[in-house]
Short mmCIF file of N, CA and C in Angstrom, two decimals:
data_model
loop_
_atom_site.label_atom_id
_atom_site.label_comp_id
_atom_site.label_asym_id
_atom_site.label_seq_id
_atom_site.Cartn_x
_atom_site.Cartn_y
_atom_site.Cartn_z
N UNK A 1 -10.65 -23.35 29.33
CA UNK A 1 -11.78 -22.47 29.58
C UNK A 1 -12.35 -22.00 28.26
N UNK A 2 -13.62 -22.17 28.08
CA UNK A 2 -14.29 -21.78 26.83
C UNK A 2 -14.58 -20.28 26.85
N UNK A 3 -14.44 -19.69 25.69
CA UNK A 3 -14.73 -18.25 25.56
C UNK A 3 -16.22 -18.09 25.31
N UNK A 4 -16.82 -17.15 26.00
CA UNK A 4 -18.24 -16.84 25.81
C UNK A 4 -18.35 -15.74 24.75
N UNK A 5 -18.55 -16.14 23.50
CA UNK A 5 -18.60 -15.21 22.39
C UNK A 5 -19.81 -14.29 22.46
N UNK A 6 -20.86 -14.71 23.14
CA UNK A 6 -22.06 -13.86 23.28
C UNK A 6 -21.73 -12.56 23.99
N UNK A 7 -20.72 -12.57 24.86
CA UNK A 7 -20.33 -11.35 25.56
C UNK A 7 -19.87 -10.27 24.59
N UNK A 8 -19.17 -10.69 23.53
CA UNK A 8 -18.70 -9.73 22.53
C UNK A 8 -19.87 -9.20 21.69
N UNK A 9 -20.82 -10.07 21.40
CA UNK A 9 -21.95 -9.71 20.54
C UNK A 9 -22.93 -8.76 21.19
N UNK A 10 -23.02 -8.77 22.51
CA UNK A 10 -24.07 -8.00 23.17
C UNK A 10 -23.93 -6.49 22.97
N UNK A 11 -22.73 -6.01 22.73
CA UNK A 11 -22.52 -4.57 22.54
C UNK A 11 -22.47 -4.16 21.07
N UNK A 12 -22.80 -5.09 20.18
CA UNK A 12 -22.71 -4.81 18.74
C UNK A 12 -24.04 -4.37 18.15
N UNK A 13 -23.95 -3.46 17.20
CA UNK A 13 -25.05 -3.20 16.28
C UNK A 13 -24.75 -4.10 15.09
N UNK A 14 -25.18 -5.35 15.17
CA UNK A 14 -24.80 -6.37 14.20
C UNK A 14 -25.21 -6.00 12.78
N UNK A 15 -26.41 -5.47 12.59
CA UNK A 15 -26.86 -5.09 11.24
C UNK A 15 -26.00 -3.95 10.69
N UNK A 16 -25.71 -2.97 11.52
CA UNK A 16 -24.86 -1.86 11.09
C UNK A 16 -23.45 -2.32 10.76
N UNK A 17 -22.92 -3.24 11.58
CA UNK A 17 -21.59 -3.76 11.35
C UNK A 17 -21.54 -4.58 10.05
N UNK A 18 -22.57 -5.36 9.80
CA UNK A 18 -22.62 -6.14 8.56
C UNK A 18 -22.59 -5.21 7.35
N UNK A 19 -23.32 -4.11 7.42
CA UNK A 19 -23.34 -3.14 6.32
C UNK A 19 -21.97 -2.50 6.15
N UNK A 20 -21.31 -2.15 7.26
CA UNK A 20 -19.97 -1.57 7.19
C UNK A 20 -18.98 -2.54 6.56
N UNK A 21 -19.09 -3.82 6.91
CA UNK A 21 -18.20 -4.83 6.34
C UNK A 21 -18.44 -4.95 4.84
N UNK A 22 -19.71 -4.95 4.41
CA UNK A 22 -20.01 -5.00 2.97
C UNK A 22 -19.42 -3.79 2.25
N UNK A 23 -19.52 -2.60 2.87
CA UNK A 23 -18.95 -1.40 2.27
C UNK A 23 -17.43 -1.53 2.14
N UNK A 24 -16.78 -2.03 3.18
CA UNK A 24 -15.33 -2.19 3.15
C UNK A 24 -14.92 -3.18 2.07
N UNK A 25 -15.66 -4.29 1.95
CA UNK A 25 -15.36 -5.28 0.92
C UNK A 25 -15.53 -4.71 -0.47
N UNK A 26 -16.46 -3.80 -0.63
CA UNK A 26 -16.72 -3.18 -1.94
C UNK A 26 -15.78 -2.01 -2.20
N UNK A 27 -14.91 -1.70 -1.22
CA UNK A 27 -13.97 -0.60 -1.40
C UNK A 27 -14.59 0.76 -1.16
N UNK A 28 -15.77 0.79 -0.55
CA UNK A 28 -16.43 2.07 -0.33
C UNK A 28 -16.47 2.42 1.16
N UNK A 29 -15.50 1.92 1.89
CA UNK A 29 -15.46 2.19 3.33
C UNK A 29 -15.31 3.68 3.61
N UNK A 30 -15.50 4.05 4.83
CA UNK A 30 -15.45 5.45 5.24
C UNK A 30 -14.02 5.84 5.58
N UNK A 31 -13.20 6.02 4.53
CA UNK A 31 -11.83 6.45 4.72
C UNK A 31 -11.76 7.94 4.45
N UNK A 32 -11.13 8.71 5.33
CA UNK A 32 -11.03 10.14 5.06
C UNK A 32 -10.12 10.41 3.87
N UNK A 33 -10.42 11.46 3.15
CA UNK A 33 -9.57 11.88 2.04
C UNK A 33 -8.30 12.47 2.64
N UNK A 34 -7.16 11.90 2.30
CA UNK A 34 -5.88 12.40 2.78
C UNK A 34 -5.42 13.46 1.78
N UNK A 35 -5.27 14.71 2.22
CA UNK A 35 -4.88 15.76 1.28
C UNK A 35 -3.44 15.61 0.82
N UNK A 36 -3.13 16.27 -0.30
CA UNK A 36 -1.76 16.30 -0.77
C UNK A 36 -0.86 16.86 0.32
N UNK A 37 0.34 16.32 0.39
CA UNK A 37 1.28 16.80 1.39
C UNK A 37 2.34 15.77 1.70
N UNK A 38 3.15 16.08 2.69
CA UNK A 38 4.22 15.20 3.13
C UNK A 38 3.81 14.58 4.46
N UNK A 39 4.04 13.27 4.59
CA UNK A 39 3.63 12.53 5.77
C UNK A 39 4.74 11.61 6.23
N UNK A 40 4.92 11.53 7.55
CA UNK A 40 5.81 10.53 8.12
C UNK A 40 5.01 9.24 8.22
N UNK A 41 5.53 8.17 7.59
CA UNK A 41 4.77 6.93 7.47
C UNK A 41 5.65 5.72 7.76
N UNK A 42 4.99 4.61 8.00
CA UNK A 42 5.62 3.29 8.01
C UNK A 42 4.81 2.41 7.07
N UNK A 43 5.38 1.29 6.68
CA UNK A 43 4.67 0.33 5.84
C UNK A 43 4.14 -0.75 6.77
N UNK A 44 2.83 -1.00 6.72
CA UNK A 44 2.32 -2.09 7.56
C UNK A 44 1.81 -3.27 6.75
N UNK A 45 1.86 -3.17 5.41
CA UNK A 45 1.57 -4.32 4.56
C UNK A 45 2.09 -4.02 3.15
N UNK A 46 2.68 -5.05 2.53
CA UNK A 46 3.15 -4.90 1.15
C UNK A 46 3.18 -6.28 0.52
N UNK A 47 2.64 -6.36 -0.70
CA UNK A 47 2.60 -7.63 -1.40
C UNK A 47 2.41 -7.40 -2.89
N UNK A 48 2.72 -8.42 -3.66
CA UNK A 48 2.35 -8.43 -5.07
C UNK A 48 1.05 -9.20 -5.15
N UNK A 49 -0.02 -8.51 -5.51
CA UNK A 49 -1.34 -9.12 -5.59
C UNK A 49 -1.94 -8.92 -6.96
N UNK A 50 -3.25 -8.90 -7.00
CA UNK A 50 -3.97 -8.70 -8.26
C UNK A 50 -4.90 -7.50 -8.14
N UNK A 51 -5.06 -6.79 -9.24
CA UNK A 51 -6.04 -5.71 -9.30
C UNK A 51 -7.42 -6.32 -9.48
N UNK A 52 -8.45 -5.48 -9.40
CA UNK A 52 -9.82 -5.96 -9.63
C UNK A 52 -9.98 -6.53 -11.04
N UNK A 53 -9.16 -6.05 -11.98
CA UNK A 53 -9.23 -6.53 -13.36
C UNK A 53 -8.38 -7.78 -13.58
N UNK A 54 -7.67 -8.22 -12.53
CA UNK A 54 -6.87 -9.43 -12.63
C UNK A 54 -5.43 -9.22 -13.05
N UNK A 55 -4.99 -7.96 -13.12
CA UNK A 55 -3.60 -7.68 -13.46
C UNK A 55 -2.72 -7.76 -12.22
N UNK A 56 -1.44 -8.13 -12.36
CA UNK A 56 -0.53 -8.07 -11.22
C UNK A 56 -0.45 -6.64 -10.69
N UNK A 57 -0.36 -6.49 -9.38
CA UNK A 57 -0.34 -5.15 -8.81
C UNK A 57 0.48 -5.14 -7.52
N UNK A 58 1.41 -4.18 -7.43
CA UNK A 58 2.15 -3.95 -6.20
C UNK A 58 1.22 -3.18 -5.27
N UNK A 59 0.97 -3.76 -4.09
CA UNK A 59 0.07 -3.15 -3.11
C UNK A 59 0.86 -2.82 -1.86
N UNK A 60 0.83 -1.53 -1.49
CA UNK A 60 1.53 -1.09 -0.28
C UNK A 60 0.53 -0.31 0.57
N UNK A 61 0.45 -0.65 1.85
CA UNK A 61 -0.39 0.09 2.77
C UNK A 61 0.53 0.80 3.76
N UNK A 62 0.51 2.14 3.69
CA UNK A 62 1.28 2.98 4.59
C UNK A 62 0.38 3.40 5.74
N UNK A 63 0.98 3.60 6.91
CA UNK A 63 0.25 4.18 8.04
C UNK A 63 0.90 5.49 8.41
N UNK A 64 0.10 6.53 8.54
CA UNK A 64 0.59 7.85 8.92
C UNK A 64 0.91 7.83 10.42
N UNK A 65 2.11 8.32 10.77
CA UNK A 65 2.62 8.18 12.14
C UNK A 65 2.38 9.39 13.03
N UNK A 66 2.11 10.56 12.45
CA UNK A 66 1.88 11.73 13.29
C UNK A 66 1.02 12.76 12.57
N UNK A 67 0.67 13.80 13.28
CA UNK A 67 -0.13 14.88 12.69
C UNK A 67 -1.62 14.62 12.75
N UNK A 68 -2.38 15.44 12.03
CA UNK A 68 -3.85 15.37 12.04
C UNK A 68 -4.39 14.04 11.54
N UNK A 69 -3.63 13.35 10.71
CA UNK A 69 -4.11 12.10 10.12
C UNK A 69 -3.42 10.87 10.71
N UNK A 70 -2.84 11.03 11.90
CA UNK A 70 -2.15 9.92 12.56
C UNK A 70 -3.07 8.70 12.62
N UNK A 71 -2.51 7.55 12.24
CA UNK A 71 -3.26 6.30 12.26
C UNK A 71 -4.03 6.00 10.98
N UNK A 72 -4.18 6.99 10.11
CA UNK A 72 -4.88 6.77 8.84
C UNK A 72 -3.96 6.07 7.86
N UNK A 73 -4.56 5.47 6.85
CA UNK A 73 -3.81 4.69 5.87
C UNK A 73 -3.74 5.42 4.53
N UNK A 74 -2.63 5.21 3.85
CA UNK A 74 -2.44 5.65 2.48
C UNK A 74 -2.15 4.40 1.67
N UNK A 75 -2.87 4.21 0.58
CA UNK A 75 -2.75 3.00 -0.22
C UNK A 75 -2.06 3.30 -1.55
N UNK A 76 -0.95 2.62 -1.77
CA UNK A 76 -0.25 2.68 -3.06
C UNK A 76 -0.63 1.42 -3.82
N UNK A 77 -1.19 1.59 -4.99
CA UNK A 77 -1.54 0.47 -5.86
C UNK A 77 -0.86 0.68 -7.20
N UNK A 78 0.08 -0.20 -7.52
CA UNK A 78 0.84 -0.10 -8.76
C UNK A 78 0.53 -1.24 -9.70
N UNK A 79 -0.54 -1.10 -10.53
CA UNK A 79 -0.88 -2.18 -11.45
C UNK A 79 0.17 -2.32 -12.54
N UNK A 80 0.28 -3.53 -13.06
CA UNK A 80 1.18 -3.82 -14.17
C UNK A 80 0.37 -4.57 -15.22
N UNK A 81 -0.13 -3.81 -16.19
CA UNK A 81 -1.04 -4.35 -17.20
C UNK A 81 -0.23 -5.00 -18.32
N UNK A 82 -0.03 -6.31 -18.18
CA UNK A 82 0.89 -7.03 -19.07
C UNK A 82 0.46 -7.02 -20.53
N UNK A 83 -0.80 -6.76 -20.80
CA UNK A 83 -1.28 -6.74 -22.19
C UNK A 83 -1.15 -5.36 -22.84
N UNK A 84 -0.64 -4.39 -22.09
CA UNK A 84 -0.54 -3.01 -22.60
C UNK A 84 0.92 -2.65 -22.88
N UNK A 85 1.13 -1.75 -23.84
CA UNK A 85 2.48 -1.31 -24.17
C UNK A 85 3.16 -0.57 -23.03
N UNK A 86 2.37 0.11 -22.19
CA UNK A 86 2.95 0.91 -21.13
C UNK A 86 3.31 0.11 -19.87
N UNK A 87 3.24 -1.23 -19.93
CA UNK A 87 3.60 -2.05 -18.78
C UNK A 87 5.04 -1.76 -18.33
N UNK A 88 5.92 -1.44 -19.30
CA UNK A 88 7.32 -1.16 -18.95
C UNK A 88 7.42 0.05 -18.02
N UNK A 89 6.57 1.05 -18.23
CA UNK A 89 6.59 2.24 -17.37
C UNK A 89 6.00 1.92 -15.98
N UNK A 90 4.99 1.07 -15.96
CA UNK A 90 4.38 0.67 -14.70
C UNK A 90 5.37 -0.13 -13.85
N UNK A 91 6.10 -1.05 -14.48
CA UNK A 91 7.11 -1.83 -13.75
C UNK A 91 8.22 -0.90 -13.27
N UNK A 92 8.65 0.02 -14.12
CA UNK A 92 9.69 0.98 -13.73
C UNK A 92 9.25 1.80 -12.50
N UNK A 93 8.01 2.26 -12.52
CA UNK A 93 7.49 3.06 -11.39
C UNK A 93 7.50 2.23 -10.11
N UNK A 94 7.08 0.98 -10.19
CA UNK A 94 7.08 0.11 -9.02
C UNK A 94 8.51 -0.19 -8.55
N UNK A 95 9.42 -0.42 -9.50
CA UNK A 95 10.82 -0.64 -9.14
C UNK A 95 11.37 0.56 -8.37
N UNK A 96 11.07 1.75 -8.85
CA UNK A 96 11.55 2.96 -8.18
C UNK A 96 10.99 3.07 -6.76
N UNK A 97 9.73 2.74 -6.59
CA UNK A 97 9.13 2.77 -5.25
C UNK A 97 9.85 1.77 -4.34
N UNK A 98 10.05 0.55 -4.82
CA UNK A 98 10.72 -0.47 -4.01
C UNK A 98 12.16 -0.08 -3.67
N UNK A 99 12.86 0.49 -4.63
CA UNK A 99 14.25 0.93 -4.39
C UNK A 99 14.31 1.99 -3.30
N UNK A 100 13.39 2.93 -3.34
CA UNK A 100 13.39 3.99 -2.33
C UNK A 100 12.98 3.45 -0.96
N UNK A 101 12.01 2.55 -0.94
CA UNK A 101 11.59 1.96 0.33
C UNK A 101 12.72 1.18 0.99
N UNK A 102 13.49 0.47 0.20
CA UNK A 102 14.52 -0.42 0.70
C UNK A 102 15.88 0.23 0.70
N UNK A 103 15.95 1.49 0.23
CA UNK A 103 17.21 2.22 0.11
C UNK A 103 18.20 1.39 -0.69
N UNK A 104 17.76 0.92 -1.86
CA UNK A 104 18.50 -0.06 -2.66
C UNK A 104 18.92 0.51 -4.01
N UNK A 105 19.89 -0.15 -4.61
CA UNK A 105 20.35 0.24 -5.94
C UNK A 105 19.53 -0.44 -7.02
N UNK A 106 19.78 -0.03 -8.26
CA UNK A 106 19.07 -0.62 -9.40
C UNK A 106 19.32 -2.11 -9.51
N UNK A 107 20.54 -2.54 -9.21
CA UNK A 107 20.86 -3.96 -9.35
C UNK A 107 20.20 -4.81 -8.25
N UNK A 108 19.81 -4.20 -7.14
CA UNK A 108 19.17 -4.94 -6.05
C UNK A 108 17.67 -5.12 -6.27
N UNK A 109 17.07 -4.25 -7.06
CA UNK A 109 15.64 -4.34 -7.36
C UNK A 109 15.49 -4.35 -8.88
N UNK A 110 15.29 -5.55 -9.41
CA UNK A 110 15.11 -5.73 -10.85
C UNK A 110 13.89 -6.60 -11.08
N UNK A 111 13.28 -6.42 -12.23
CA UNK A 111 12.16 -7.26 -12.62
C UNK A 111 12.69 -8.41 -13.47
N UNK A 112 12.50 -9.65 -12.96
CA UNK A 112 12.93 -10.85 -13.67
C UNK A 112 11.79 -11.84 -13.77
N UNK A 113 10.60 -11.34 -14.04
CA UNK A 113 9.41 -12.19 -14.08
C UNK A 113 8.60 -12.02 -12.80
N UNK A 114 7.31 -12.33 -12.88
CA UNK A 114 6.42 -12.05 -11.75
C UNK A 114 6.65 -12.96 -10.55
N UNK A 115 7.03 -14.21 -10.75
CA UNK A 115 7.30 -15.09 -9.61
C UNK A 115 8.47 -14.54 -8.80
N UNK A 116 9.55 -14.19 -9.50
CA UNK A 116 10.73 -13.62 -8.85
C UNK A 116 10.38 -12.29 -8.17
N UNK A 117 9.56 -11.49 -8.85
CA UNK A 117 9.18 -10.17 -8.32
C UNK A 117 8.36 -10.33 -7.04
N UNK A 118 7.44 -11.29 -7.02
CA UNK A 118 6.63 -11.54 -5.83
C UNK A 118 7.52 -11.91 -4.65
N UNK A 119 8.52 -12.76 -4.89
CA UNK A 119 9.46 -13.14 -3.82
C UNK A 119 10.26 -11.93 -3.35
N UNK A 120 10.71 -11.10 -4.28
CA UNK A 120 11.47 -9.90 -3.94
C UNK A 120 10.63 -8.96 -3.07
N UNK A 121 9.39 -8.74 -3.48
CA UNK A 121 8.50 -7.86 -2.72
C UNK A 121 8.32 -8.39 -1.30
N UNK A 122 8.12 -9.69 -1.15
CA UNK A 122 7.97 -10.27 0.20
C UNK A 122 9.24 -10.13 1.02
N UNK A 123 10.41 -10.32 0.40
CA UNK A 123 11.67 -10.15 1.12
C UNK A 123 11.84 -8.72 1.61
N UNK A 124 11.55 -7.76 0.74
CA UNK A 124 11.67 -6.35 1.13
C UNK A 124 10.67 -6.03 2.24
N UNK A 125 9.44 -6.48 2.06
CA UNK A 125 8.40 -6.21 3.07
C UNK A 125 8.80 -6.77 4.42
N UNK A 126 9.30 -7.99 4.44
CA UNK A 126 9.68 -8.61 5.70
C UNK A 126 10.71 -7.76 6.44
N UNK A 127 11.72 -7.30 5.72
CA UNK A 127 12.77 -6.51 6.36
C UNK A 127 12.27 -5.15 6.85
N UNK A 128 11.58 -4.41 5.97
CA UNK A 128 11.22 -3.04 6.36
C UNK A 128 10.10 -3.01 7.41
N UNK A 129 9.23 -4.01 7.40
CA UNK A 129 8.15 -4.04 8.39
C UNK A 129 8.70 -4.53 9.73
N UNK A 130 9.45 -5.63 9.73
CA UNK A 130 9.99 -6.15 10.98
C UNK A 130 10.95 -5.17 11.65
N UNK A 131 11.75 -4.47 10.86
CA UNK A 131 12.72 -3.53 11.42
C UNK A 131 12.14 -2.15 11.68
N UNK A 132 10.87 -1.94 11.32
CA UNK A 132 10.18 -0.68 11.62
C UNK A 132 10.70 0.52 10.87
N UNK A 133 11.06 0.35 9.59
CA UNK A 133 11.54 1.48 8.80
C UNK A 133 10.45 2.55 8.72
N UNK A 134 10.88 3.80 8.73
CA UNK A 134 9.96 4.94 8.61
C UNK A 134 10.45 5.85 7.49
N UNK A 135 9.49 6.59 6.92
CA UNK A 135 9.76 7.38 5.72
C UNK A 135 9.04 8.71 5.76
N UNK A 136 9.51 9.63 4.92
CA UNK A 136 8.74 10.81 4.57
C UNK A 136 8.19 10.53 3.18
N UNK A 137 6.86 10.47 3.09
CA UNK A 137 6.15 10.18 1.85
C UNK A 137 5.44 11.44 1.39
N UNK A 138 5.61 11.79 0.12
CA UNK A 138 4.85 12.90 -0.45
C UNK A 138 3.72 12.33 -1.29
N UNK A 139 2.52 12.81 -1.03
CA UNK A 139 1.33 12.42 -1.78
C UNK A 139 0.86 13.65 -2.55
N UNK A 140 0.62 13.45 -3.83
CA UNK A 140 0.12 14.57 -4.65
C UNK A 140 -0.79 14.04 -5.74
N UNK A 141 -1.68 14.88 -6.18
CA UNK A 141 -2.64 14.55 -7.23
C UNK A 141 -1.90 14.51 -8.57
N UNK A 142 -2.15 13.47 -9.34
CA UNK A 142 -1.53 13.32 -10.66
C UNK A 142 -2.30 14.13 -11.69
N UNK A 143 -1.79 14.18 -12.90
CA UNK A 143 -2.48 14.87 -13.98
C UNK A 143 -3.84 14.23 -14.23
N UNK A 144 -3.89 12.90 -14.15
CA UNK A 144 -5.16 12.19 -14.25
C UNK A 144 -5.83 12.30 -12.87
N UNK A 145 -6.97 12.97 -12.77
CA UNK A 145 -7.56 13.23 -11.45
C UNK A 145 -8.03 11.98 -10.71
N UNK A 146 -8.03 10.82 -11.37
CA UNK A 146 -8.45 9.59 -10.70
C UNK A 146 -7.32 8.96 -9.89
N UNK A 147 -6.09 9.43 -10.06
CA UNK A 147 -4.94 8.78 -9.43
C UNK A 147 -4.14 9.77 -8.61
N UNK A 148 -3.47 9.24 -7.60
CA UNK A 148 -2.53 10.02 -6.81
C UNK A 148 -1.13 9.53 -7.15
N UNK A 149 -0.14 10.39 -6.93
CA UNK A 149 1.26 10.02 -7.09
C UNK A 149 1.90 10.00 -5.72
N UNK A 150 2.85 9.10 -5.54
CA UNK A 150 3.53 8.95 -4.26
C UNK A 150 5.03 8.91 -4.49
N UNK A 151 5.77 9.56 -3.59
CA UNK A 151 7.22 9.53 -3.68
C UNK A 151 7.80 9.47 -2.28
N UNK A 152 8.74 8.55 -2.10
CA UNK A 152 9.49 8.49 -0.85
C UNK A 152 10.56 9.56 -0.94
N UNK A 153 10.48 10.55 -0.07
CA UNK A 153 11.46 11.65 -0.09
C UNK A 153 12.66 11.35 0.79
N UNK A 154 12.43 10.56 1.86
CA UNK A 154 13.50 10.31 2.82
C UNK A 154 13.23 9.03 3.59
N UNK A 155 14.29 8.27 3.84
CA UNK A 155 14.24 7.16 4.76
C UNK A 155 14.72 7.69 6.10
N UNK A 156 13.89 7.55 7.13
CA UNK A 156 14.23 8.09 8.44
C UNK A 156 15.00 7.06 9.27
N UNK A 157 15.86 7.54 10.14
CA UNK A 157 16.62 6.64 11.03
C UNK A 157 15.76 6.17 12.19
#
């Protein structure tokens, strides 16, 4: 049986939707500002990707599970600028996030090159997403007003 795609289109404001999609692609989508605070969250996507500048970046998308912002997303982006001296601190920060997410020791989450790191991130993501791990995440404004800081305070049962 063929699907009649016109049925889906008839209720659309196609021009408005196209504009919304362009905004989302440009990163200017209509996402509410999530205030500083503690949130019960799950991870619904995690990968080692690239930043807009082409640097390796740990990308984690959290979903808020309850409260006024239930269903909203919190985005953790951990760039690793390999050409900068502070890359060691960026990798350390990402390692700490992964260790807390996976409830792992230092020896279980180590940086041994980006190929190995990408595989590690995928392995961790597969386990915590499939098994439905939940967390208490604290979000707070960093000293640099352009960035937020995130900390896993607790792994929930």
